[in-house]
Amino acid sequence: MGKAIIAVNDLRKDFQVGEVTVHALRGINLKIESGEFVAIMGASGSGKSTMLNILGCLDKPTSGTYELDSVSVAELSKNERATLRNRKLGFVFQSYNLLPRTSALENVELPLLYNPKIKARERKEIALQALEAVKLTDRMHHKPNQLSGGQQQRVAIARSLVNDPVVILADEATGNLDTRTSYEIMSLFQELNEKGKTIVFVTHEYDIARLASRNVIFRDGHIIKEAQVTERLNVQVLLESIPANDGFD
Amino acid sequence: MNLLNLLKIAVNALLLNKLRAFLTMLGIVIGVASVIAMLAIGQGSKKSIQDQVSSMGSNMIIVMPGIQQRGGVHMGSSSSKSLSVDDVEAIAMHCPSIKMVSPEVRSSGQVIYANNNAPTTIYGGNENYLGIKMLTVTSGREFASKEVQRAAKVCLIGQTVIDNIFEEGVDPIGKYIRFNSIPIKIIGVLSEKGQNTFGQDQDDLLIVPYTTVQKRILAISHIQTILASALSEAASSSALTEIENLLRQRHDISDDEEDDFEVRSQEELVKTFSSISDILTVLLGVIAGISLLVGGIGIMNIMYVSVTERTREIGLRMSIGGRSIDILLQFLTESILISIIGGVIGILSGLGASQLVSSVMKWPVAVMPQAVLASFLVCTAIGVFFGWYPARKAANLDPIDALRYE
Ligand SMILES: Nc1ncnc2c1ncn2[C@@H]1O[C@H](COP(=O)(O)OP(=O)(O)OP(=O)(O)O)[C@@H](O)[C@H]1O
Ligand SMILES: [Mg+2]
C-alpha cells in the first residue's frame, strides 16, 4: 500500500442560493493512496463535481479537513492554493478549456509559465514530452479549432501532466466524446496510472468506471458505496470490442 | 511569476486579438500625436518670436517719448518732443551699464532712381546705430561720425529697396537716389534680414545720419526714439534704471509726477511676447491632453469588456495555478503595453505631423524633448490607471465561478 495522497474527513459543502441552503456534500470521508485509479460515480446533482473541485483546490469546503500530499488545504490562503494547484494538481475538464487560437504546444506550456522556477528552454522540453505522452507531437503547432474533440482533450491531458502533479483530477473528461474516443482517452489515463500517477475521475459510464481500481458512489452528498473493482477491465479489450472503422461495412 | 513570463502571457493575449488591441491603441495614438504636434507648434511660435526679438538688436534698450497727459487728455506719444540729442549724449556719458547709444529719427516717403520709384522708410541714427541694431553692410561702407556731424547726404540701402528701384545687375554703390526729392548718395548695402514674425519686411529701409533726417527731411530738432545697447544681458536691468533716473533728472520730473518717456528693454519685449505664446501652448496642450484622456478611457472600456469576455480564460489560468496577482499583472501589463505601444506610435506620428506642418504650412515648429518623454510617461500612467480597475475585476474572480461562466 502506498501513502495517502488525499485524506478527507467529514467534509461538508453548503451553497447559499437566496434563502435556500443547498447541502451539496454532507460529511464525506475518503482516503486515496498513491498510485490509485479512482472512479467517482453517482446520479446528477449528487455532489461529484463539487467534491472534485474541492479536491482540486478550486473551491473551499464549508467544514471538514482535507489533506493533499500531507498539506492541510483548509488553512491555505487563496494564493497558496493557486500555487498548490500549479505544483501538485492536474485538472482535466469536460469542455477541454484550451486557450483559443493558441497552438497545442503553447497550451501545454501554459501551467509552466506560472512556475518561475522553470526556464524557457526547459518549458518547451517538458511540454514536448507531455505532448509525446499523449501522442500528439505531430499536432503541436495546431490550434484547438484545427483539432478534433478527442485531440483537444489529449492536449488538455498533456497540459495537466506538464507540472508532474501528484494527482490528476478529471471531471467527465470523456463526457463530450464518442465511445471509441472515450476509450482512447481512458487508455491514456490507464497508461499514466500504470506509470504510477494517481488519478481520480468522475464518470457516468459503468464500463469506463470498471477500468479504475476503485469505485466510489455518491448520492445526495454522501458516499453510499466504496469498493475495489474486482473484475477490472482492460481498455485494450474494450477498444477491440468495437470495430475500428465506423462499423458500417 | 517572473517578468519575462508575465510579458509572454500578456503579449500572447494581445496577439490573440490584434485588431482589437490596435483599435484600443488608436485613441492613445491620436492623443499623444496631437499633444506632441500641438506643443511643437506652440513652442515653435514662441521660439521664433524670441529669435525675432533677439535679432532686433544686441541687449537693446528703447527709450520712447511717454504718453503725455494734459488735463486728462492723452496726447499721442509720437507727437511728443520730450527726447533730445542732449539726452543721448548724457546717457552716453553718465550711464555706466550702457555700451552704445544712438538717436533714432525716421520718416516715410518715396525713393526715386531714374524712372523707378517706391515707398520706403528712412531711418536716421549715429555711427553706433548699426551696431545696436545688429546690422552689417555686405558691400560698401558704414557712415562715419564726421558725416553725422555735417548731416551728409549718404545712405545705406536695404535689399528690398534695391530690388524695387534698380535694374538687375546694377551696383547701387555710388549711385544717387532721391528721397522726397533730396539727392542722397548710396555708400553701402545692408545685409538681408528677411521678414520678421509679424510679417514686416526688414529689408525695406534706408539708413542715413540722424542729422540728415532732422535737418534736410523733417526739419526738426528733437528726436523720436533713443536706442541704446547694454553692456550685457545681465546689465540691462541696471541700464534701465540708470537711464530712467538720468532722464527724470534731466527732464525736471518731480517725485510725484510720472515719466514723460518710456524705457523698454529687449528682454521685456521677449517676455511679453513669450507669455502670449506660452498661453497658446498651454491651450493647445490642454486640448490635446483631453484627447489623450479620452484615449485612456477607451482603454479602460475595452479592457473592461475584455475581462468579461475572457472570464473562462481567467478561470482556466487560475485553475492551472495563476494567482490573483498574476491575473492582475497580466491585465495591467496588457493595458500598459497597449498604451506604451500606442504612445510610441503616437510620438512618431506626432513628430511626423510636426514635420508636415513645418514643411507644408511653413509654420515654425520646435519639438520639445520633454514633451516626448512626458508623453511616454503619461502613457504608462494611463495604462496603469485605466487598466487597474478592469485588472482588479479579473483578479477578484473566483476560479470556479470564472470556469463556469457562460
Ligand atoms: N455554485 C453553486 N451554487 C449553488 N448550488 C450549487 C453550486 N454548485 C453546485 N450546486 C448544487 O450542488 C449540488 C451538487 O452539484 P454538483 O455539480 O456537484 O453535481 P454533480 O454530481 O457533478 O452532477 P452532474 O453529474 O450533473 O455533473 C447540486 O444540487 C447543485 O445544484
Ligand atoms: Mg458534475
XYZ file of C-alpha atoms and ligand atoms in Angstrom:
687
model
C 0.000 0.000 0.000
C 1.268 3.463 -0.918
C 0.987 6.522 1.238
C -2.189 8.610 1.403
C -2.216 11.332 -1.257
C -5.716 12.510 -0.408
C -7.254 12.333 3.048
C -10.694 13.876 3.511
C -12.509 13.931 6.827
C -16.166 14.845 7.439
C -16.122 17.228 4.516
C -19.214 19.405 4.021
C -20.114 21.946 1.403
C -23.180 24.190 1.501
C -24.272 26.588 -1.207
C -26.457 29.512 -0.300
C -28.871 30.280 -3.128
C -31.012 33.168 -1.988
C -32.965 31.891 1.070
C -32.229 28.237 0.372
C -29.155 26.375 1.557
C -28.104 23.534 -0.741
C -26.146 20.846 1.069
C -24.009 19.579 -1.791
C -21.679 17.499 0.391
C -22.863 16.194 3.768
C -19.899 14.641 5.546
C -17.518 12.906 3.185
C -14.704 10.659 4.427
C -12.297 9.476 1.769
C -8.706 8.322 1.544
C -6.898 7.876 -1.735
C -3.450 6.372 -1.832
C -0.593 6.991 -4.167
C -0.972 5.066 -7.411
C -4.716 4.553 -7.147
C -7.089 4.947 -10.088
C -10.416 6.038 -8.631
C -13.719 6.500 -10.435
C -16.406 8.592 -8.798
C -19.960 7.832 -9.895
C -23.397 8.886 -8.895
C -26.590 10.499 -10.049
C -26.666 14.006 -11.404
C -26.559 16.555 -8.603
C -25.128 14.085 -6.097
C -22.077 16.293 -5.475
C -19.382 14.696 -7.633
C -18.201 17.907 -9.290
C -18.378 19.770 -6.000
C -16.142 17.093 -4.475
C -13.673 17.180 -7.338
C -13.455 20.979 -7.253
C -12.611 20.856 -3.567
C -10.049 18.109 -4.161
C -8.637 20.313 -6.931
C -8.336 23.268 -4.505
C -10.569 25.297 -6.786
C -13.183 25.559 -4.077
C -13.123 25.573 -0.267
C -15.206 23.220 1.872
C -17.681 24.701 4.348
C -16.273 22.434 7.036
C -14.142 19.344 7.453
C -10.483 18.683 6.713
C -8.650 17.918 3.519
C -5.022 16.931 3.345
C -3.359 16.799 -0.033
C 0.066 15.173 -0.019
C 0.304 15.916 3.733
C -0.628 19.587 3.307
C -3.730 20.785 5.125
C -5.538 22.678 2.399
C -8.157 24.366 4.585
C -5.535 26.557 6.188
C -4.070 27.805 2.915
C -4.720 31.253 1.506
C -6.134 31.851 -1.963
C -2.633 32.402 -3.338
C -1.164 29.358 -1.648
C -3.964 27.240 -3.083
C -3.165 28.629 -6.538
C 0.470 27.649 -6.129
C -0.581 24.217 -4.860
C -2.743 23.757 -7.982
C 0.229 24.720 -10.094
C 2.720 22.324 -8.467
C 0.684 19.320 -7.298
C -2.530 19.091 -9.296
C -3.585 18.462 -12.838
C -7.148 19.161 -13.890
C -8.951 17.825 -16.969
C -12.302 19.398 -17.772
C -15.257 18.031 -19.685
C -15.085 21.011 -22.066
C -11.273 20.907 -22.559
C -10.824 24.619 -21.723
C -7.950 25.249 -24.112
C -6.919 28.796 -24.982
C -8.417 29.534 -28.402
C -6.168 30.484 -31.318
C -3.184 29.201 -29.364
C -1.113 26.249 -30.509
C -1.278 22.907 -28.746
C 2.313 23.344 -27.612
C 1.649 26.754 -26.090
C -1.480 25.469 -24.392
C 0.558 22.708 -22.821
C 3.268 25.148 -21.755
C 0.766 27.394 -20.013
C 0.955 25.977 -16.438
C 4.755 26.210 -16.565
C 4.534 29.960 -17.235
C 3.111 30.277 -13.745
C 6.094 28.456 -12.274
C 9.033 30.877 -12.067
C 11.479 28.045 -11.371
C 11.140 26.718 -14.910
C 13.290 28.311 -17.576
C 12.028 28.961 -21.086
C 14.019 26.136 -22.671
C 13.041 23.595 -20.029
C 9.454 24.677 -20.521
C 9.421 23.714 -24.160
C 11.183 20.424 -23.494
C 8.744 19.388 -20.779
C 5.751 20.425 -22.898
C 7.067 18.379 -25.827
C 7.477 15.359 -23.567
C 3.899 15.750 -22.365
C 2.630 16.016 -25.938
C 4.583 12.882 -26.749
C 2.936 11.086 -23.834
C -0.478 11.850 -25.373
C 0.825 11.010 -28.891
C 0.232 14.433 -30.363
C 3.766 15.537 -31.227
C 2.781 15.837 -34.880
C -0.016 18.271 -34.000
C 1.925 20.546 -31.676
C 1.530 23.613 -33.878
C -2.192 23.111 -34.473
C -4.733 25.455 -32.914
C -7.683 23.995 -30.955
C -10.098 24.680 -33.818
C -7.873 22.538 -36.045
C -8.126 19.574 -33.664
C -10.900 17.030 -33.043
C -12.583 16.814 -29.645
C -10.518 13.796 -28.693
C -7.309 15.513 -29.757
C -8.246 18.628 -27.812
C -8.827 16.518 -24.728
C -5.439 14.906 -25.229
C -3.878 18.362 -25.328
C -5.715 19.130 -22.084
C -4.342 15.925 -20.541
C -0.840 16.861 -21.660
C -1.386 20.236 -20.013
C -2.419 18.536 -16.765
C 0.694 16.366 -16.867
C 3.211 19.045 -17.547
C 3.895 20.048 -13.942
C 4.279 16.433 -12.839
C 1.315 16.561 -10.426
C 0.794 14.161 -7.522
C -2.763 13.608 -8.680
C -4.758 14.171 -11.853
C -8.418 15.064 -11.456
C -10.800 14.623 -14.391
C -14.438 15.695 -14.297
C -16.347 13.812 -17.016
C -13.311 14.090 -19.250
C -14.948 11.768 -21.784
C -18.413 13.274 -21.446
C -18.285 15.083 -24.786
C -16.674 12.238 -26.748
C -17.945 9.212 -28.632
C -17.372 5.764 -27.202
C -14.286 4.928 -29.175
C -12.568 8.258 -28.483
C -13.567 7.913 -24.827
C -11.763 4.596 -24.659
C -8.724 6.113 -26.314
C -8.652 8.842 -23.704
C -9.119 6.261 -20.966
C -6.280 4.241 -22.382
C -4.094 7.298 -21.930
C -5.177 7.597 -18.307
C -4.584 3.925 -17.784
C -1.090 4.199 -19.188
C -0.350 7.125 -16.907
C -1.706 5.201 -13.950
C 0.434 2.205 -14.812
C 3.422 4.533 -14.682
C 2.389 5.413 -11.127
C 0.225 8.510 -11.485
C -2.682 8.826 -9.070
C -5.888 9.587 -10.972
C -9.365 10.478 -9.736
C -12.094 10.841 -12.321
C -15.829 11.352 -12.466
C -17.843 9.385 -14.997
C -21.367 8.255 -15.749
C -20.306 5.221 -17.792
C -20.195 1.874 -15.999
C -17.718 0.280 -18.378
C -15.366 3.237 -18.002
C -15.704 3.066 -14.223
C -14.666 -0.564 -14.377
C -11.318 0.451 -15.827
C -10.494 2.020 -12.479
C -9.054 0.224 -9.498
C -11.704 1.548 -7.124
C -15.207 2.949 -7.461
C -16.770 5.493 -5.136
C -20.513 6.078 -5.451
C -22.130 9.359 -4.402
C -25.759 10.044 -3.581
C -27.157 13.261 -2.134
C -23.821 14.447 -0.872
C -22.919 11.145 0.809
C -20.657 8.340 -0.255
C -23.012 5.399 -0.321
C -20.677 2.767 -1.655
C -16.962 2.308 -1.982
C -15.418 -0.795 -3.481
C -12.303 -2.151 -5.167
C -13.095 -3.201 -8.714
C -12.897 -6.984 -8.716
C -13.075 -7.747 -12.395
C -11.087 -4.840 -13.714
C -11.473 -4.292 -17.439
C -8.581 -3.556 -19.741
C -9.129 -0.666 -22.107
C -7.466 -2.540 -24.979
C -10.140 -5.226 -24.699
C -12.841 -2.571 -24.791
C -11.265 -0.980 -27.838
C -11.182 -4.312 -29.629
C -14.833 -4.916 -28.798
C -15.897 -2.086 -31.103
C -14.971 -2.023 -34.788
C -12.002 0.181 -35.707
C -13.954 1.773 -38.526
C -17.451 3.179 -38.417
C -18.959 -0.291 -38.278
C -20.989 0.079 -41.465
C -19.014 -2.219 -43.765
C 5.943 34.995 -11.567
C 8.917 36.366 -13.365
C 8.738 39.393 -15.620
C 9.576 37.510 -18.788
C 6.722 35.037 -18.310
C 4.381 37.887 -17.493
C 5.340 39.679 -20.695
C 4.963 36.485 -22.703
C 1.493 35.893 -21.311
C 0.380 39.482 -21.915
C 1.867 39.703 -25.406
C 0.282 36.378 -26.401
C -3.076 37.537 -25.079
C -2.820 40.765 -27.083
C -1.799 38.875 -30.222
C -4.946 36.752 -29.863
C -6.904 39.865 -30.679
C -4.679 42.063 -32.805
C -7.418 44.170 -34.334
C -8.996 44.969 -31.011
C -5.610 45.791 -29.493
C -4.918 48.109 -32.400
C -8.281 49.860 -32.196
C -7.803 50.316 -28.463
C -4.423 51.802 -29.186
C -5.813 54.271 -31.684
C -7.181 56.606 -29.044
C -3.780 56.818 -27.393
C -2.032 57.217 -30.743
C -4.207 60.186 -31.668
C -3.955 61.685 -28.196
C -0.180 61.515 -27.983
C 0.322 62.605 -31.578
C -1.793 65.696 -31.045
C -0.057 66.551 -27.768
C 3.341 66.338 -29.446
C 2.275 68.270 -32.545
C 0.356 70.963 -30.655
C 3.190 71.585 -28.225
C 5.651 71.657 -31.110
C 3.575 74.284 -32.879
C 3.123 76.358 -29.723
C 6.773 76.074 -28.832
C 7.815 76.812 -32.385
C 5.916 80.089 -32.478
C 7.375 81.049 -29.106
C 10.890 80.307 -30.206
C 10.513 82.156 -33.481
C 9.188 85.247 -31.691
C 12.084 85.073 -29.253
C 14.602 84.717 -32.056
C 12.981 87.596 -33.857
C 13.092 89.913 -30.890
C 16.688 88.981 -30.088
C 17.726 89.608 -33.677
C 16.323 93.109 -33.422
C 19.417 94.218 -31.572
C 22.039 93.387 -29.001
C 20.672 93.822 -25.477
C 18.786 96.715 -26.912
C 17.040 99.330 -24.832
C 14.471 101.602 -26.403
C 13.515 104.997 -24.972
C 10.326 106.441 -26.371
C 8.521 109.647 -25.538
C 5.886 108.801 -22.921
C 2.173 109.134 -23.199
C 1.592 112.663 -22.073
C -1.480 113.699 -20.241
C -2.565 117.289 -20.213
C -5.755 117.847 -18.268
C -6.680 114.218 -18.690
C -6.316 114.258 -22.462
C -3.953 111.713 -23.958
C -1.595 113.304 -26.401
C -0.254 110.755 -28.864
C 3.227 109.676 -27.907
C 4.710 110.335 -31.343
C 3.664 113.963 -31.135
C 5.744 114.390 -28.037
C 9.029 116.156 -28.352
C 10.407 115.177 -24.963
C 13.596 113.474 -26.206
C 16.623 115.397 -27.420
C 20.091 114.795 -28.754
C 21.429 116.108 -25.420
C 19.635 113.234 -23.682
C 21.567 110.830 -25.923
C 24.869 112.461 -25.049
C 24.022 112.451 -21.345
C 23.209 108.747 -21.473
C 26.491 108.063 -23.235
C 28.387 109.963 -20.514
C 26.584 109.070 -17.297
C 25.195 105.566 -17.664
C 27.973 103.019 -16.943
C 25.873 99.984 -17.962
C 25.403 101.310 -21.465
C 27.813 100.312 -24.206
C 26.428 102.269 -27.135
C 23.641 104.755 -27.674
C 22.131 106.386 -30.744
C 19.259 108.700 -31.520
C 16.649 107.492 -33.971
C 14.508 109.616 -36.258
C 12.511 108.173 -39.102
C 10.306 109.268 -41.885
C 8.461 107.558 -44.657
C 8.471 108.772 -48.187
C 9.102 107.972 -51.808
C 12.502 106.864 -53.059
C 13.324 107.539 -56.705
C 16.083 106.298 -59.038
C 15.873 107.032 -62.743
C 12.318 106.156 -63.776
C 11.644 103.904 -60.819
C 10.130 104.888 -57.517
C 8.952 103.032 -54.405
C 7.664 103.897 -50.951
C 10.035 103.157 -48.111
C 11.110 104.281 -44.652
C 14.266 106.206 -43.907
C 15.921 105.751 -40.526
C 18.426 108.183 -39.069
C 20.989 107.214 -36.459
C 24.556 107.931 -35.449
C 27.628 105.810 -36.101
C 26.520 103.340 -33.358
C 23.161 102.717 -34.952
C 24.147 99.620 -36.968
C 25.924 98.059 -34.002
C 22.924 98.481 -31.706
C 20.513 97.011 -34.255
C 22.966 94.269 -35.192
C 23.018 95.300 -38.820
C 26.012 94.924 -41.105
C 26.880 96.104 -44.576
C 27.691 93.486 -47.214
C 29.360 95.901 -49.603
C 30.458 99.500 -49.427
C 30.977 101.104 -46.030
C 29.142 102.482 -42.993
C 28.929 106.250 -42.449
C 31.447 107.874 -40.092
C 30.837 110.261 -37.210
C 32.124 113.168 -39.292
C 29.349 112.552 -41.781
C 26.875 112.532 -38.897
C 28.165 115.900 -37.726
C 27.759 117.586 -41.085
C 24.455 115.905 -41.987
C 25.999 114.268 -45.021
C 23.659 113.105 -47.768
C 24.890 109.497 -47.696
C 22.834 106.345 -47.093
C 22.907 102.603 -46.564
C 20.317 100.768 -48.594
C 18.232 97.646 -47.858
C 17.869 94.839 -50.370
C 14.142 95.368 -50.990
C 14.711 98.991 -51.969
C 17.468 97.890 -54.357
C 15.113 95.333 -55.926
C 12.410 97.970 -56.218
C 14.313 100.748 -57.956
C 17.438 99.305 -59.586
C 17.578 97.086 -62.656
C 19.063 93.711 -62.008
C 22.868 93.591 -62.024
C 23.360 97.286 -61.327
C 25.808 98.020 -58.500
C 23.990 100.591 -56.358
C 27.146 101.801 -54.552
C 27.988 105.354 -55.576
C 24.628 105.939 -57.249
C 22.492 108.884 -56.266
C 18.882 108.329 -55.327
C 16.265 110.853 -54.321
C 14.262 110.608 -51.149
C 11.439 113.144 -51.083
C 13.392 114.986 -53.820
C 16.604 115.210 -51.773
C 19.543 113.569 -53.573
C 21.407 111.029 -51.449
C 24.494 109.002 -52.338
C 24.490 105.252 -51.650
C 27.661 104.253 -49.772
C 26.742 100.784 -48.513
C 24.361 97.827 -48.934
C 22.773 96.308 -45.805
C 22.824 92.562 -45.269
C 19.473 90.838 -45.789
C 17.261 90.066 -42.771
C 14.028 88.832 -44.373
C 10.603 89.062 -42.781
C 10.016 89.170 -39.069
C 7.298 87.162 -37.273
C 4.847 89.986 -37.710
C 5.250 89.822 -41.476
C 7.241 93.013 -41.743
C 9.886 93.256 -44.446
C 13.053 94.161 -42.585
C 14.958 94.999 -45.752
C 12.678 97.792 -46.926
C 14.662 100.716 -45.486
C 17.327 103.352 -45.907
C 19.688 104.306 -43.104
C 21.247 107.794 -43.007
C 22.850 110.003 -40.357
C 20.094 111.215 -37.994
C 21.166 114.805 -38.599
C 20.301 114.385 -42.270
C 16.729 113.349 -41.400
C 16.428 116.094 -38.787
C 17.720 118.952 -40.918
C 17.119 118.006 -44.534
C 13.973 115.879 -44.443
C 11.849 116.625 -41.384
C 13.265 119.967 -40.271
C 13.001 119.124 -36.563
C 15.444 119.421 -33.684
C 14.065 116.745 -31.306
C 14.467 113.027 -31.821
C 11.785 110.328 -31.901
C 13.491 107.440 -30.127
C 16.715 106.686 -28.322
C 18.255 103.283 -28.964
C 20.893 102.007 -26.549
C 22.745 98.799 -26.049
C 23.504 97.470 -22.562
C 26.936 96.029 -21.805
C 25.414 92.598 -21.350
C 22.110 90.892 -20.856
C 22.711 90.933 -17.109
C 23.423 94.646 -17.171
C 20.235 95.524 -18.992
C 18.034 95.948 -15.913
C 20.511 98.258 -14.207
C 20.846 100.108 -17.514
C 17.093 100.657 -17.457
C 17.181 102.273 -14.014
C 20.227 104.362 -14.872
C 18.508 105.770 -17.948
C 15.228 106.338 -16.146
C 16.895 108.178 -13.238
C 19.042 110.256 -15.556
C 16.179 111.289 -17.803
C 13.845 112.115 -14.877
C 16.541 114.378 -13.523
C 17.208 115.963 -16.910
C 13.508 116.463 -17.647
C 12.898 118.005 -14.188
C 10.287 115.485 -13.199
C 9.365 115.672 -9.523
C 8.814 112.572 -7.399
C 5.038 112.609 -7.677
C 4.973 113.089 -11.413
C 5.036 110.319 -13.996
C 7.811 109.921 -16.540
C 7.361 111.767 -19.834
C 9.180 108.929 -21.547
C 9.152 105.140 -21.608
C 12.127 102.813 -21.313
C 11.817 99.247 -22.537
C 14.412 96.541 -22.815
C 14.514 93.811 -25.368
C 14.240 91.247 -22.572
C 10.915 92.729 -21.578
C 9.683 92.516 -25.133
C 10.764 88.895 -25.327
C 8.946 88.181 -22.089
C 5.748 89.868 -23.213
C 5.621 88.014 -26.481
C 6.746 84.727 -24.935
C 3.979 84.880 -22.373
C 1.431 85.241 -25.153
C 2.696 82.158 -26.940
C 3.010 80.343 -23.607
C -0.722 80.790 -23.166
C -1.205 79.497 -26.696
C 0.975 76.470 -25.968
C -0.900 75.649 -22.773
C -4.225 75.983 -24.558
C -3.180 73.699 -27.409
C -1.664 71.279 -24.904
C -4.862 71.130 -22.845
C -6.991 70.404 -25.897
C -4.596 67.669 -26.965
C -4.456 66.384 -23.373
C -8.213 65.935 -23.384
C -7.977 63.695 -26.422
C -5.307 61.688 -24.597
C -7.693 61.309 -21.657
C -10.442 60.124 -23.984
C -7.964 57.595 -25.382
C -7.290 56.373 -21.841
C -10.979 55.946 -21.130
C -11.172 53.959 -24.373
C -8.557 51.571 -22.987
C -10.499 51.171 -19.763
C -13.712 50.498 -21.634
C -12.218 47.852 -23.906
C -10.232 46.204 -21.126
C -13.383 46.058 -19.037
C -15.350 44.381 -21.806
C -12.444 42.080 -22.479
C -12.319 40.900 -18.858
C -15.969 39.879 -19.055
C -15.442 38.248 -22.413
C -12.423 36.329 -21.194
C -13.873 35.164 -17.893
C -13.434 31.492 -18.783
C -9.846 32.119 -19.833
C -9.241 33.749 -16.461
C -10.851 30.766 -14.737
C -8.598 28.407 -16.653
C -5.478 30.397 -15.802
C -6.465 30.329 -12.149
C -7.157 26.593 -12.228
C -3.688 25.833 -13.534
C -2.019 27.955 -10.885
C -2.439 31.603 -11.784
C -2.684 33.621 -8.580
C -4.822 36.745 -8.281
C -1.696 38.858 -8.543
C -0.670 37.024 -11.717
C -4.045 37.741 -13.316
C -3.954 41.354 -12.130
C -0.471 41.848 -13.531
C -1.417 40.187 -16.804
C -4.291 42.556 -17.478
C -2.333 45.524 -16.199
C 0.575 44.595 -18.453
C -1.795 44.258 -21.395
C -3.164 47.753 -20.880
C 0.300 49.195 -20.247
C 1.596 47.521 -23.409
C -1.333 48.881 -25.396
C -0.747 52.390 -24.135
C 3.032 52.288 -24.475
C 2.939 50.878 -27.995
C 0.187 53.370 -28.797
C 2.330 56.056 -27.208
C 5.363 55.196 -29.313
C 3.297 55.176 -32.497
C 1.724 58.433 -31.316
C 5.099 60.037 -30.682
C 6.297 59.048 -34.146
C 3.124 60.320 -35.827
C 3.299 63.494 -33.732
C 6.854 64.101 -34.927
C 5.741 63.363 -38.479
C 2.790 65.728 -38.186
C 5.034 68.488 -36.813
C 7.402 67.965 -39.717
C 4.486 68.137 -42.126
C 3.167 71.340 -40.576
C 6.568 72.941 -40.825
C 7.240 71.878 -44.402
C 3.764 72.275 -45.904
C 2.366 75.199 -43.945
C 5.747 76.810 -43.233
C 4.871 77.229 -39.596
C 7.758 77.279 -37.195
C 7.728 74.119 -35.044
C 10.036 73.088 -32.249
C 9.627 69.584 -30.811
C 10.228 69.628 -27.087
C 12.178 66.569 -25.933
C 10.480 66.958 -22.547
C 7.084 66.659 -24.245
C 8.161 63.398 -25.873
C 9.442 61.993 -22.586
C 6.401 63.239 -20.694
C 4.013 61.714 -23.244
C 5.749 58.405 -22.791
C 5.433 58.540 -19.010
C 1.843 59.748 -19.223
C 1.024 56.790 -21.482
C 2.425 54.329 -18.984
C 0.489 56.072 -16.248
C -2.672 55.929 -18.349
C -2.113 52.214 -18.886
C -1.767 51.641 -15.145
C -4.573 53.982 -14.166
C -7.192 52.910 -16.660
C -6.101 49.271 -16.667
C -6.235 48.980 -12.901
C -9.977 48.702 -12.446
C -10.590 46.055 -15.122
C -7.491 44.135 -13.999
C -8.664 44.099 -10.408
C -12.055 42.887 -11.523
C -10.349 39.993 -13.314
C -8.121 39.176 -10.353
C -11.008 39.103 -7.894
C -12.902 36.470 -9.837
C -13.447 33.162 -8.112
C -11.839 30.323 -10.095
C -14.942 28.153 -10.005
C -17.314 30.961 -10.968
C -14.990 32.023 -13.756
C -14.697 28.496 -15.150
C -18.474 28.062 -15.060
C -19.142 31.443 -16.691
C -21.330 31.140 -19.767
N -22.256 27.293 -7.308
C -23.347 26.628 -6.853
N -24.343 27.329 -6.311
C -25.416 26.717 -5.847
N -25.616 25.404 -5.891
C -24.658 24.629 -6.424
C -23.464 25.230 -6.958
N -22.681 24.243 -7.426
C -23.356 23.099 -7.220
N -24.540 23.319 -6.605
C -25.514 22.329 -6.212
O -24.831 21.326 -5.526
C -25.353 20.036 -5.860
C -24.228 19.177 -6.403
O -23.820 19.668 -7.642
P -22.649 19.003 -8.472
O -22.333 19.911 -9.602
O -21.568 18.645 -7.566
O -23.366 17.712 -9.024
P -22.755 16.563 -9.926
O -22.769 15.341 -9.132
O -21.475 16.962 -10.508
O -23.844 16.457 -11.082
P -23.629 16.149 -12.645
O -23.455 14.690 -12.756
O -24.918 16.573 -13.246
O -22.467 16.938 -13.089
C -26.435 20.287 -6.873
O -27.685 20.245 -6.219
C -26.179 21.677 -7.381
O -27.376 22.298 -7.691
Mg -20.725 17.409 -12.426
